[in-house]
Amino acid sequence: MDTLHTLFFFLLALLILVAVHEFGHFWVARRMGVKVIRFSLGFGPVLWRRQQPGDTEYVISAIPLGGYVRMVDEREAVVAPEDLPYAFNRQPLAARSAIVLAGPVSNLLLAFFLFWVLLVSGEKGIRPVLGPVAAQSLAANAGLQAGDEILAVAGRETPIWSLALAQIYGHMLDREAIRLDIRTVDGQLASRQLYIPEFVAQSPDLLRERLGLRPFEPALDAVIGMVEKDSAAAQAGLRPGDRIVAVNGQKMADWQAWVAVIRSSPGQSLATTIQRDGMSMDLVIVPATIENGADRQGKVGAAVLIPEHAMDDLQITYRRDILSAGLAAAGRTVDYTWMTLDMMANMLTRRAGVDNLSGPISIAQYAGRSATLGMDQFINFLATISVSLGVLNLLPVPLLDGGHLMFFIAEAVRGGRPVPEAIQMQFQRVGLLVLLSLMVLAFYLDIGRLLA
């Protein structure tokens, strides 16, 4: 069921993003007088089609990993004499550029709209109040303490935890310290300077290990709420509702005490006493070993049972009025666009590791996880991915929209003379090789994360 859930929301996200991107091309092409032959969602065998005589053919195809808009173009097929005035290749340079640009711009506009809807309807989350700050972590070095609340990061308001973390990650490759505006545990307003060394920022695993930021959690009883399939907890026989009483004779005061024992015991057999339905039982749990940079931690694959109202004091719904939500949505879209460009630039210059790259497997997992957390989280995920898709397609790589724009710029520089077809073909072969290499690398990284 989890796999079907993940697959469904991944395909739903993909369908929305591709439909909006291709509709951008389609809508502007029609406005510019270009005849559109086919509007397709997906590739391969056609599953459904609709067409009025002499009009565009609308189809849904079997492979849902993209889509395309096919226009009348003499470079691709023989064009009937009566259709020549409507051919893409015969349009002015400005019209062709607008048609190509419309796809990525549509994705950015979609992101803006989704952020706006999210801010008007209310974005749910937990307040960015810090839990225990690990000693000698980057957060501790910045002077942050348990109970501090992060109000803003680099001047951007962060009313919920996910926004605070996103802003910190977005600025982690800056060559200067990140300013955090906080409310201290005793209610005083203050600022802290969080410095992330470049070698830490380059590795997501090392960053998670060294950052030392964790949201505050109320003390919870050591009761199992969920057990992952095929996990160490499942193999040991743990079930939802089980209460952890003791491990190796040591009583477990709360959930955090049990988590601390598990993390410090990778691969070790732990004699565990539990209470189930009023009966005491003894189990042996062997935590899996998780490599976290140079550190090794234990993991059993179980989550705590959270009482219905345990998080009420930390949960907030953050919303704005229509006008200020629009301004905030525009600012967030610009922020995420810049963060995406900055990360890509740093990966190219090797200031950021390629393990920051996410492939389709990771994106599918994010889609499923966000949908599980609530519709507002899925909308936020969709908006963020839409920004990434828009920016990615603007890169000057042949086969992408940015590659076509690159040729159009060259055409303008050459006084209206197009780049020779032979040269364009050579660049497209290089672009295809680059894209295939990135796809293979992304799949490799995704599989590595699954096996970790």
Tab-separated table of C-alpha atoms in Angstrom:
chain	number	residue	atom	x	y	z
A	1	MET	CA	0.000	0.000	0.000
A	2	ASP	CA	2.868	2.388	0.808
A	3	THR	CA	4.364	1.754	-2.638
A	4	LEU	CA	1.035	2.363	-4.378
A	5	HIS	CA	0.521	5.519	-2.315
A	6	THR	CA	3.984	6.820	-3.258
A	7	LEU	CA	3.538	5.905	-6.928
A	8	PHE	CA	0.113	7.547	-7.121
A	9	PHE	CA	1.235	10.893	-5.735
A	10	PHE	CA	4.460	10.827	-7.764
A	11	LEU	CA	2.467	10.307	-10.980
A	12	LEU	CA	-0.075	12.940	-9.913
A	13	ALA	CA	2.714	15.474	-9.300
A	14	LEU	CA	4.364	14.566	-12.602
A	15	LEU	CA	1.077	14.889	-14.502
A	16	ILE	CA	0.399	18.352	-13.058
A	17	LEU	CA	3.939	19.651	-13.653
A	18	VAL	CA	4.186	18.306	-17.206
A	19	ALA	CA	0.662	19.449	-18.141
A	20	VAL	CA	1.363	23.009	-16.966
A	21	HIS	CA	4.770	23.114	-18.693
A	22	GLU	CA	3.462	21.837	-22.033
A	23	PHE	CA	0.323	23.967	-21.830
A	24	GLY	CA	2.599	27.016	-21.581
A	25	HIS	CA	4.238	26.095	-24.888
A	26	PHE	CA	0.857	25.236	-26.424
A	27	TRP	CA	-0.968	28.394	-25.317
A	28	VAL	CA	1.727	30.822	-26.476
A	29	ALA	CA	2.224	28.919	-29.755
A	30	ARG	CA	-1.478	29.273	-30.561
A	31	ARG	CA	-1.386	32.969	-29.655
A	32	MET	CA	1.592	33.458	-31.957
A	33	GLY	CA	-0.239	31.888	-34.880
A	34	VAL	CA	1.655	28.579	-34.921
A	35	LYS	CA	-0.348	25.479	-35.812
A	36	VAL	CA	-0.104	22.802	-33.113
A	37	ILE	CA	-0.456	19.253	-34.417
A	38	ARG	CA	-0.417	17.333	-31.132
A	39	PHE	CA	-0.518	18.008	-27.387
A	40	SER	CA	0.655	14.879	-25.581
A	41	LEU	CA	0.950	13.964	-21.933
A	42	GLY	CA	3.394	11.069	-21.834
A	43	PHE	CA	5.305	9.232	-24.536
A	44	GLY	CA	4.892	5.978	-26.441
A	45	PRO	CA	1.655	4.182	-27.343
A	46	VAL	CA	-1.453	6.365	-27.254
A	47	LEU	CA	-3.997	5.364	-24.598
A	48	TRP	CA	-6.565	8.108	-25.281
A	49	ARG	CA	-7.036	10.734	-27.969
A	50	ARG	CA	-9.432	13.516	-28.832
A	51	GLN	CA	-9.433	15.645	-31.979
A	52	GLN	CA	-11.773	17.866	-33.898
A	53	PRO	CA	-11.256	17.925	-37.697
A	54	GLY	CA	-8.423	20.310	-38.557
A	55	ASP	CA	-7.673	20.981	-34.893
A	56	THR	CA	-4.960	19.913	-32.442
A	57	GLU	CA	-4.869	16.237	-31.449
A	58	TYR	CA	-4.915	15.807	-27.657
A	59	VAL	CA	-3.491	12.506	-26.430
A	60	ILE	CA	-2.491	10.671	-23.253
A	61	SER	CA	0.303	8.178	-23.834
A	62	ALA	CA	1.474	5.100	-21.947
A	63	ILE	CA	4.820	6.301	-20.534
A	64	PRO	CA	4.013	9.111	-18.063
A	65	LEU	CA	7.546	10.518	-17.830
A	66	GLY	CA	7.079	13.796	-19.672
A	67	GLY	CA	5.129	15.181	-22.588
A	68	TYR	CA	5.450	17.271	-25.710
A	69	VAL	CA	3.794	19.765	-28.026
A	70	ARG	CA	4.297	19.001	-31.727
A	71	MET	CA	4.012	22.046	-33.987
A	72	VAL	CA	4.106	22.436	-37.765
A	73	ASP	CA	7.841	22.738	-38.526
A	74	GLU	CA	9.662	22.284	-41.840
A	75	ARG	CA	12.732	20.962	-39.995
A	76	GLU	CA	10.798	17.949	-38.735
A	77	ALA	CA	8.479	16.991	-41.600
A	78	VAL	CA	7.144	18.082	-44.964
A	79	VAL	CA	4.626	20.891	-44.458
A	80	ALA	CA	1.589	21.391	-46.663
A	81	PRO	CA	1.730	24.686	-48.630
A	82	GLU	CA	-1.374	26.030	-46.882
A	83	ASP	CA	0.284	25.451	-43.461
A	84	LEU	CA	3.591	27.168	-44.239
A	85	PRO	CA	2.540	30.548	-42.748
A	86	TYR	CA	1.789	28.723	-39.490
A	87	ALA	CA	5.096	26.812	-39.270
A	88	PHE	CA	7.176	27.349	-36.139
A	89	ASN	CA	10.430	27.777	-38.053
A	90	ARG	CA	8.950	30.619	-40.133
A	91	GLN	CA	7.963	32.741	-37.150
A	92	PRO	CA	9.946	35.836	-36.066
A	93	LEU	CA	12.740	35.213	-33.580
A	94	ALA	CA	10.834	36.952	-30.780
A	95	ALA	CA	7.780	34.708	-31.307
A	96	ARG	CA	9.855	31.512	-31.317
A	97	SER	CA	11.681	32.614	-28.186
A	98	ALA	CA	8.392	33.385	-26.414
A	99	ILE	CA	7.013	29.932	-27.297
A	100	VAL	CA	10.106	28.157	-25.944
A	101	LEU	CA	10.292	30.340	-22.846
A	102	ALA	CA	6.621	29.780	-22.030
A	103	GLY	CA	7.140	26.256	-20.636
A	104	PRO	CA	9.638	27.098	-17.870
A	105	VAL	CA	7.829	30.356	-17.090
A	106	SER	CA	4.577	28.395	-16.659
A	107	ASN	CA	6.275	26.199	-14.056
A	108	LEU	CA	7.482	29.255	-12.159
A	109	LEU	CA	3.990	30.797	-12.341
A	110	LEU	CA	2.525	27.521	-11.070
A	111	ALA	CA	4.941	27.629	-8.117
A	112	PHE	CA	3.898	31.209	-7.359
A	113	PHE	CA	0.200	30.277	-7.536
A	114	LEU	CA	0.646	27.224	-5.273
A	115	PHE	CA	2.648	29.202	-2.712
A	116	TRP	CA	-0.052	31.881	-2.818
A	117	VAL	CA	-2.851	29.335	-2.276
A	118	LEU	CA	-0.850	27.790	0.563
A	119	LEU	CA	-0.343	31.125	2.311
A	120	VAL	CA	-3.974	32.212	1.908
A	121	SER	CA	-5.512	28.889	2.980
A	122	GLY	CA	-3.006	28.346	5.785
A	123	GLU	CA	0.269	26.481	5.960
A	124	LYS	CA	0.373	24.030	8.849
A	125	GLY	CA	3.553	23.185	10.714
A	126	ILE	CA	5.329	23.249	14.014
A	127	ARG	CA	6.960	26.342	15.454
A	128	PRO	CA	10.735	26.364	14.934
A	129	VAL	CA	11.520	25.847	18.616
A	130	LEU	CA	14.775	24.011	19.213
A	131	GLY	CA	15.063	20.776	21.099
A	132	PRO	CA	18.318	19.646	22.742
A	133	VAL	CA	21.304	21.135	20.866
A	134	ALA	CA	24.115	18.631	20.430
A	135	ALA	CA	27.359	19.640	22.119
A	136	GLN	CA	30.108	20.850	19.746
A	137	SER	CA	27.609	20.997	16.859
A	138	LEU	CA	27.431	23.981	14.496
A	139	ALA	CA	24.253	25.098	16.274
A	140	ALA	CA	26.006	24.943	19.643
A	141	ASN	CA	28.958	26.895	18.249
A	142	ALA	CA	26.483	29.591	17.165
A	143	GLY	CA	25.223	29.905	20.734
A	144	LEU	CA	21.827	28.298	20.104
A	145	GLN	CA	20.161	26.558	23.040
A	146	ALA	CA	17.208	24.274	23.644
A	147	GLY	CA	14.012	26.339	23.771
A	148	ASP	CA	15.223	29.064	21.389
A	149	GLU	CA	12.722	29.854	18.614
A	150	ILE	CA	14.007	30.789	15.148
A	151	LEU	CA	12.036	33.819	13.949
A	152	ALA	CA	13.927	34.583	10.728
A	153	VAL	CA	16.815	33.249	8.660
A	154	ALA	CA	18.883	35.694	6.595
A	155	GLY	CA	16.118	38.275	7.021
A	156	ARG	CA	13.317	35.936	5.857
A	157	GLU	CA	10.478	35.247	8.289
A	158	THR	CA	10.303	31.565	9.284
A	159	PRO	CA	7.105	30.910	11.253
A	160	ILE	CA	7.312	27.115	10.856
A	161	TRP	CA	10.120	24.589	11.178
A	162	SER	CA	10.188	23.493	7.506
A	163	LEU	CA	10.667	27.097	6.328
A	164	ALA	CA	13.487	27.692	8.805
A	165	LEU	CA	15.305	24.556	7.703
A	166	ALA	CA	14.752	25.317	3.994
A	167	GLN	CA	16.223	28.808	4.411
A	168	ILE	CA	19.248	27.469	6.290
A	169	TYR	CA	19.878	24.838	3.614
A	170	GLY	CA	19.398	27.475	0.926
A	171	HIS	CA	22.169	29.623	2.409
A	172	MET	CA	24.494	26.854	3.528
A	173	LEU	CA	26.950	27.451	0.683
A	174	ASP	CA	27.251	31.172	1.364
A	175	ARG	CA	30.788	32.160	2.192
A	176	GLU	CA	29.600	34.033	5.258
A	177	ALA	CA	27.719	33.141	8.416
A	178	ILE	CA	23.923	32.859	8.262
A	179	ARG	CA	22.083	35.305	10.513
A	180	LEU	CA	19.370	33.756	12.665
A	181	ASP	CA	16.933	36.036	14.477
A	182	ILE	CA	15.662	34.192	17.525
A	183	ARG	CA	13.529	34.474	20.633
A	184	THR	CA	15.492	32.942	23.470
A	185	VAL	CA	14.019	30.533	25.953
A	186	ASP	CA	13.578	33.417	28.427
A	187	GLY	CA	11.698	35.545	25.854
A	188	GLN	CA	14.496	37.894	24.761
A	189	LEU	CA	14.983	38.850	21.075
A	190	ALA	CA	18.511	38.175	19.839
A	191	SER	CA	20.487	37.195	16.750
A	192	ARG	CA	22.989	34.400	16.215
A	193	GLN	CA	25.543	33.763	13.463
A	194	LEU	CA	25.451	30.189	12.142
A	195	TYR	CA	28.606	29.328	10.226
A	196	ILE	CA	28.646	26.192	8.068
A	197	PRO	CA	32.144	25.228	6.839
A	198	GLU	CA	32.332	24.555	3.106
A	199	PHE	CA	33.424	20.928	3.511
A	200	VAL	CA	30.351	20.291	5.703
A	201	ALA	CA	27.948	22.028	3.294
A	202	GLN	CA	29.236	19.880	0.429
A	203	SER	CA	27.948	16.667	2.018
A	204	PRO	CA	24.268	16.259	3.025
A	205	ASP	CA	25.149	13.408	5.391
A	206	LEU	CA	27.911	15.388	7.096
A	207	LEU	CA	25.638	18.434	7.322
A	208	ARG	CA	22.916	16.450	9.083
A	209	GLU	CA	25.527	15.054	11.459
A	210	ARG	CA	27.206	18.364	12.304
A	211	LEU	CA	24.326	20.868	12.189
A	212	GLY	CA	22.801	19.893	15.515
A	213	LEU	CA	19.345	21.396	14.892
A	214	ARG	CA	16.380	19.357	16.046
A	215	PRO	CA	12.815	20.508	16.751
A	216	PHE	CA	11.564	20.489	20.316
A	217	GLU	CA	9.516	17.437	21.218
A	218	PRO	CA	7.453	17.029	24.373
A	219	ALA	CA	8.417	14.115	26.571
A	220	LEU	CA	6.636	11.057	25.179
A	221	ASP	CA	6.166	7.625	26.675
A	222	ALA	CA	8.193	4.853	25.036
A	223	VAL	CA	5.199	3.397	23.198
A	224	ILE	CA	5.432	2.115	19.617
A	225	GLY	CA	3.149	3.901	17.157
A	226	MET	CA	4.373	2.436	13.856
A	227	VAL	CA	6.717	-0.343	12.742
A	228	GLU	CA	8.323	-0.335	9.289
A	229	LYS	CA	7.983	-3.485	7.212
A	230	ASP	CA	11.093	-5.727	7.222
A	231	SER	CA	12.803	-3.469	9.778
A	232	ALA	CA	14.814	-4.585	12.798
A	233	ALA	CA	11.791	-3.775	14.967
A	234	ALA	CA	9.518	-5.951	12.810
A	235	GLN	CA	12.005	-8.829	12.832
A	236	ALA	CA	12.178	-8.659	16.627
A	237	GLY	CA	8.385	-8.899	16.843
A	238	LEU	CA	7.561	-5.346	17.983
A	239	ARG	CA	4.019	-4.166	17.282
A	240	PRO	CA	2.176	-0.827	17.498
A	241	GLY	CA	1.001	-0.300	21.065
A	242	ASP	CA	3.976	-2.054	22.689
A	243	ARG	CA	5.507	-0.137	25.613
A	244	ILE	CA	9.295	-0.341	26.002
A	245	VAL	CA	9.932	-1.008	29.695
A	246	ALA	CA	13.674	-1.772	29.854
A	247	VAL	CA	16.709	-2.523	27.702
A	248	ASN	CA	19.490	-4.729	29.123
A	249	GLY	CA	17.969	-4.179	32.541
A	250	GLN	CA	17.974	-0.369	32.242
A	251	LYS	CA	14.537	1.202	32.654
A	252	MET	CA	13.359	3.468	29.815
A	253	ALA	CA	11.933	6.672	31.270
A	254	ASP	CA	10.635	7.972	27.938
A	255	TRP	CA	10.943	7.616	24.160
A	256	GLN	CA	14.088	9.737	23.918
A	257	ALA	CA	15.872	7.463	26.393
A	258	TRP	CA	15.082	4.467	24.186
A	259	VAL	CA	16.161	6.314	21.026
A	260	ALA	CA	19.485	7.174	22.678
A	261	VAL	CA	20.122	3.499	23.485
A	262	ILE	CA	19.194	2.361	19.976
A	263	ARG	CA	21.399	4.958	18.256
A	264	SER	CA	24.392	4.062	20.401
A	265	SER	CA	24.017	0.302	19.803
A	266	PRO	CA	24.335	-0.459	16.063
A	267	GLY	CA	24.510	-4.197	15.399
A	268	GLN	CA	24.288	-5.123	19.098
A	269	SER	CA	21.792	-7.564	20.598
A	270	LEU	CA	19.573	-5.711	23.070
A	271	ALA	CA	17.536	-7.686	25.599
A	272	THR	CA	14.313	-5.693	25.627
A	273	THR	CA	11.399	-5.967	28.010
A	274	ILE	CA	8.063	-4.743	26.673
A	275	GLN	CA	4.504	-4.550	27.948
A	276	ARG	CA	1.789	-5.723	25.573
A	277	ASP	CA	-1.896	-5.900	26.494
A	278	GLY	CA	-0.959	-5.793	30.175
A	279	MET	CA	1.509	-8.670	29.831
A	280	SER	CA	5.295	-8.438	30.171
A	281	MET	CA	7.373	-9.957	27.354
A	282	ASP	CA	11.087	-10.246	26.558
A	283	LEU	CA	12.452	-9.689	23.034
A	284	VAL	CA	15.891	-9.389	21.479
A	285	ILE	CA	16.349	-6.426	19.126
A	286	VAL	CA	19.419	-5.970	16.917
A	287	PRO	CA	19.469	-2.370	15.563
A	288	ALA	CA	20.547	-2.008	11.941
A	289	THR	CA	23.780	-0.124	11.346
A	290	ILE	CA	23.465	3.212	9.561
A	291	GLU	CA	26.594	4.940	8.291
A	292	ASN	CA	26.303	8.677	8.897
A	293	GLY	CA	29.527	10.201	7.617
A	294	ALA	CA	32.251	8.924	9.935
A	295	ASP	CA	29.631	8.027	12.545
A	296	ARG	CA	27.730	4.741	12.919
A	297	GLN	CA	24.275	4.739	14.433
A	298	GLY	CA	21.651	2.150	15.205
A	299	LYS	CA	18.161	2.144	13.728
A	300	VAL	CA	15.221	-0.185	14.359
A	301	GLY	CA	12.548	1.300	12.065
A	302	ALA	CA	9.888	2.202	14.627
A	303	ALA	CA	8.105	5.469	15.368
A	304	VAL	CA	6.654	6.761	18.607
A	305	LEU	CA	2.951	6.845	19.372
A	306	ILE	CA	2.050	10.530	19.617
A	307	PRO	CA	-1.038	11.236	21.758
A	308	GLU	CA	-3.722	13.235	19.958
A	309	HIS	CA	-3.071	16.589	21.674
A	310	ALA	CA	0.605	16.223	22.568
A	311	MET	CA	1.794	18.721	19.928
A	312	ASP	CA	-1.019	21.269	20.233
A	313	ASP	CA	1.183	23.933	21.825
A	314	LEU	CA	3.712	23.713	18.969
A	315	GLN	CA	1.349	23.344	16.005
A	316	ILE	CA	0.438	26.529	14.152
A	317	THR	CA	-1.392	27.435	10.977
A	318	TYR	CA	0.420	30.272	9.249
A	319	ARG	CA	-1.679	32.359	6.828
A	320	ARG	CA	-1.734	35.814	5.232
A	321	ASP	CA	-4.319	38.029	3.555
A	322	ILE	CA	-4.633	37.866	-0.230
A	323	LEU	CA	-2.325	40.794	-1.032
A	324	SER	CA	0.486	40.053	1.412
A	325	ALA	CA	0.237	36.345	0.496
A	326	GLY	CA	0.888	37.293	-3.135
A	327	LEU	CA	3.956	39.298	-2.194
A	328	ALA	CA	5.221	36.520	0.071
A	329	ALA	CA	4.564	33.899	-2.629
A	330	ALA	CA	6.523	35.958	-5.161
A	331	GLY	CA	9.379	36.316	-2.675
A	332	ARG	CA	9.398	32.595	-1.944
A	333	THR	CA	9.399	31.746	-5.658
A	334	VAL	CA	12.349	34.072	-6.243
A	335	ASP	CA	14.162	32.638	-3.200
A	336	TYR	CA	13.718	29.044	-4.335
A	337	THR	CA	14.713	29.951	-7.897
A	338	TRP	CA	17.920	31.553	-6.657
A	339	MET	CA	18.623	28.658	-4.283
A	340	THR	CA	18.227	26.171	-7.155
A	341	LEU	CA	20.539	28.150	-9.424
A	342	ASP	CA	23.050	28.581	-6.616
A	343	MET	CA	23.073	24.843	-5.871
A	344	MET	CA	23.511	23.977	-9.555
A	345	ALA	CA	26.372	26.469	-9.890
A	346	ASN	CA	28.059	25.085	-6.778
A	347	MET	CA	27.716	21.518	-8.040
A	348	LEU	CA	29.338	22.528	-11.335
A	349	THR	CA	32.199	24.247	-9.511
A	350	ARG	CA	32.412	21.267	-7.095
A	351	ARG	CA	31.684	23.423	-4.050
A	352	ALA	CA	28.697	21.119	-3.498
A	353	GLY	CA	28.798	17.342	-3.824
A	354	VAL	CA	26.769	15.492	-6.467
A	355	ASP	CA	25.023	13.647	-3.622
A	356	ASN	CA	22.805	16.754	-3.393
A	357	LEU	CA	21.237	15.535	-6.649
A	358	SER	CA	17.827	13.846	-6.345
A	359	GLY	CA	16.569	11.361	-8.904
A	360	PRO	CA	13.050	10.084	-9.663
A	361	ILE	CA	13.111	7.543	-6.825
A	362	SER	CA	13.908	10.192	-4.215
A	363	ILE	CA	11.364	12.599	-5.712
A	364	ALA	CA	8.707	9.864	-5.655
A	365	GLN	CA	9.481	9.209	-1.971
A	366	TYR	CA	9.217	12.936	-1.195
A	367	ALA	CA	5.884	13.065	-3.023
A	368	GLY	CA	4.442	10.155	-1.059
A	369	ARG	CA	5.821	11.397	2.267
A	370	SER	CA	4.515	14.953	1.752
A	371	ALA	CA	1.051	13.671	0.842
A	372	THR	CA	1.027	11.561	4.012
A	373	LEU	CA	1.759	14.675	6.083
A	374	GLY	CA	-1.170	16.596	4.594
A	375	MET	CA	-2.376	18.377	1.482
A	376	ASP	CA	-0.565	21.594	2.419
A	377	GLN	CA	2.730	19.683	2.542
A	378	PHE	CA	2.030	18.117	-0.866
A	379	ILE	CA	1.222	21.547	-2.333
A	380	ASN	CA	4.481	22.903	-0.912
A	381	PHE	CA	6.376	19.940	-2.400
A	382	LEU	CA	4.680	20.478	-5.776
A	383	ALA	CA	5.556	24.185	-5.796
A	384	THR	CA	9.186	23.505	-4.886
A	385	ILE	CA	9.583	20.860	-7.608
A	386	SER	CA	7.880	23.174	-10.112
A	387	VAL	CA	10.546	25.803	-9.421
A	388	SER	CA	13.283	23.205	-9.938
A	389	LEU	CA	11.705	22.017	-13.199
A	390	GLY	CA	11.381	25.560	-14.508
A	391	VAL	CA	14.976	26.435	-13.655
A	392	LEU	CA	16.341	23.135	-14.989
A	393	ASN	CA	14.638	23.669	-18.342
A	394	LEU	CA	16.232	27.116	-18.663
A	395	LEU	CA	19.755	25.709	-18.518
A	396	PRO	CA	21.635	26.246	-21.815
A	397	VAL	CA	21.761	22.527	-22.577
A	398	PRO	CA	20.625	21.367	-26.037
A	399	LEU	CA	17.340	19.402	-25.953
A	400	LEU	CA	16.172	21.563	-23.020
A	401	ASP	CA	14.240	24.802	-23.560
A	402	GLY	CA	17.325	26.747	-22.486
A	403	GLY	CA	19.288	25.045	-25.272
A	404	HIS	CA	16.814	26.309	-27.879
A	405	LEU	CA	17.042	29.789	-26.374
A	406	MET	CA	20.827	29.554	-26.607
A	407	PHE	CA	20.554	28.923	-30.367
A	408	PHE	CA	18.076	31.797	-30.712
A	409	ILE	CA	20.506	34.153	-28.941
A	410	ALA	CA	23.240	32.994	-31.329
A	411	GLU	CA	20.865	33.647	-34.227
A	412	ALA	CA	20.252	37.196	-33.000
A	413	VAL	CA	24.009	37.786	-32.637
A	414	ARG	CA	24.526	36.467	-36.194
A	415	GLY	CA	22.148	39.075	-37.554
A	416	GLY	CA	19.162	36.774	-37.962
A	417	ARG	CA	21.042	33.868	-39.538
A	418	PRO	CA	20.211	30.577	-37.745
A	419	VAL	CA	22.990	28.362	-36.435
A	420	PRO	CA	23.696	25.724	-39.145
A	421	GLU	CA	21.724	22.503	-38.691
A	422	ALA	CA	24.894	20.380	-38.572
A	423	ILE	CA	26.247	22.372	-35.629
A	424	GLN	CA	22.901	22.197	-33.840
A	425	MET	CA	22.874	18.416	-34.277
A	426	GLN	CA	26.343	18.109	-32.763
A	427	PHE	CA	25.316	20.178	-29.764
A	428	GLN	CA	22.139	18.105	-29.363
A	429	ARG	CA	24.197	14.906	-29.241
A	430	VAL	CA	26.327	16.437	-26.490
A	431	GLY	CA	23.195	17.610	-24.669
A	432	LEU	CA	21.683	14.115	-24.895
A	433	LEU	CA	24.883	12.633	-23.454
A	434	VAL	CA	24.856	15.163	-20.582
A	435	LEU	CA	21.203	14.490	-19.743
A	436	LEU	CA	21.616	10.699	-19.907
A	437	SER	CA	24.696	10.928	-17.676
A	438	LEU	CA	22.774	12.993	-15.123
A	439	MET	CA	19.889	10.510	-15.204
A	440	VAL	CA	22.218	7.560	-14.639
A	441	LEU	CA	23.978	9.413	-11.801
A	442	ALA	CA	20.658	10.355	-10.185
A	443	PHE	CA	19.447	6.731	-10.342
A	444	TYR	CA	22.768	5.549	-8.902
A	445	LEU	CA	22.510	7.984	-5.980
A	446	ASP	CA	18.857	7.039	-5.404
A	447	ILE	CA	19.677	3.324	-5.277
A	448	GLY	CA	22.557	4.048	-2.911
A	449	ARG	CA	20.166	5.889	-0.584
A	450	LEU	CA	17.736	2.947	-0.688
A	451	LEU	CA	20.481	0.485	0.226
A	452	ALA	CA	21.968	2.707	2.953
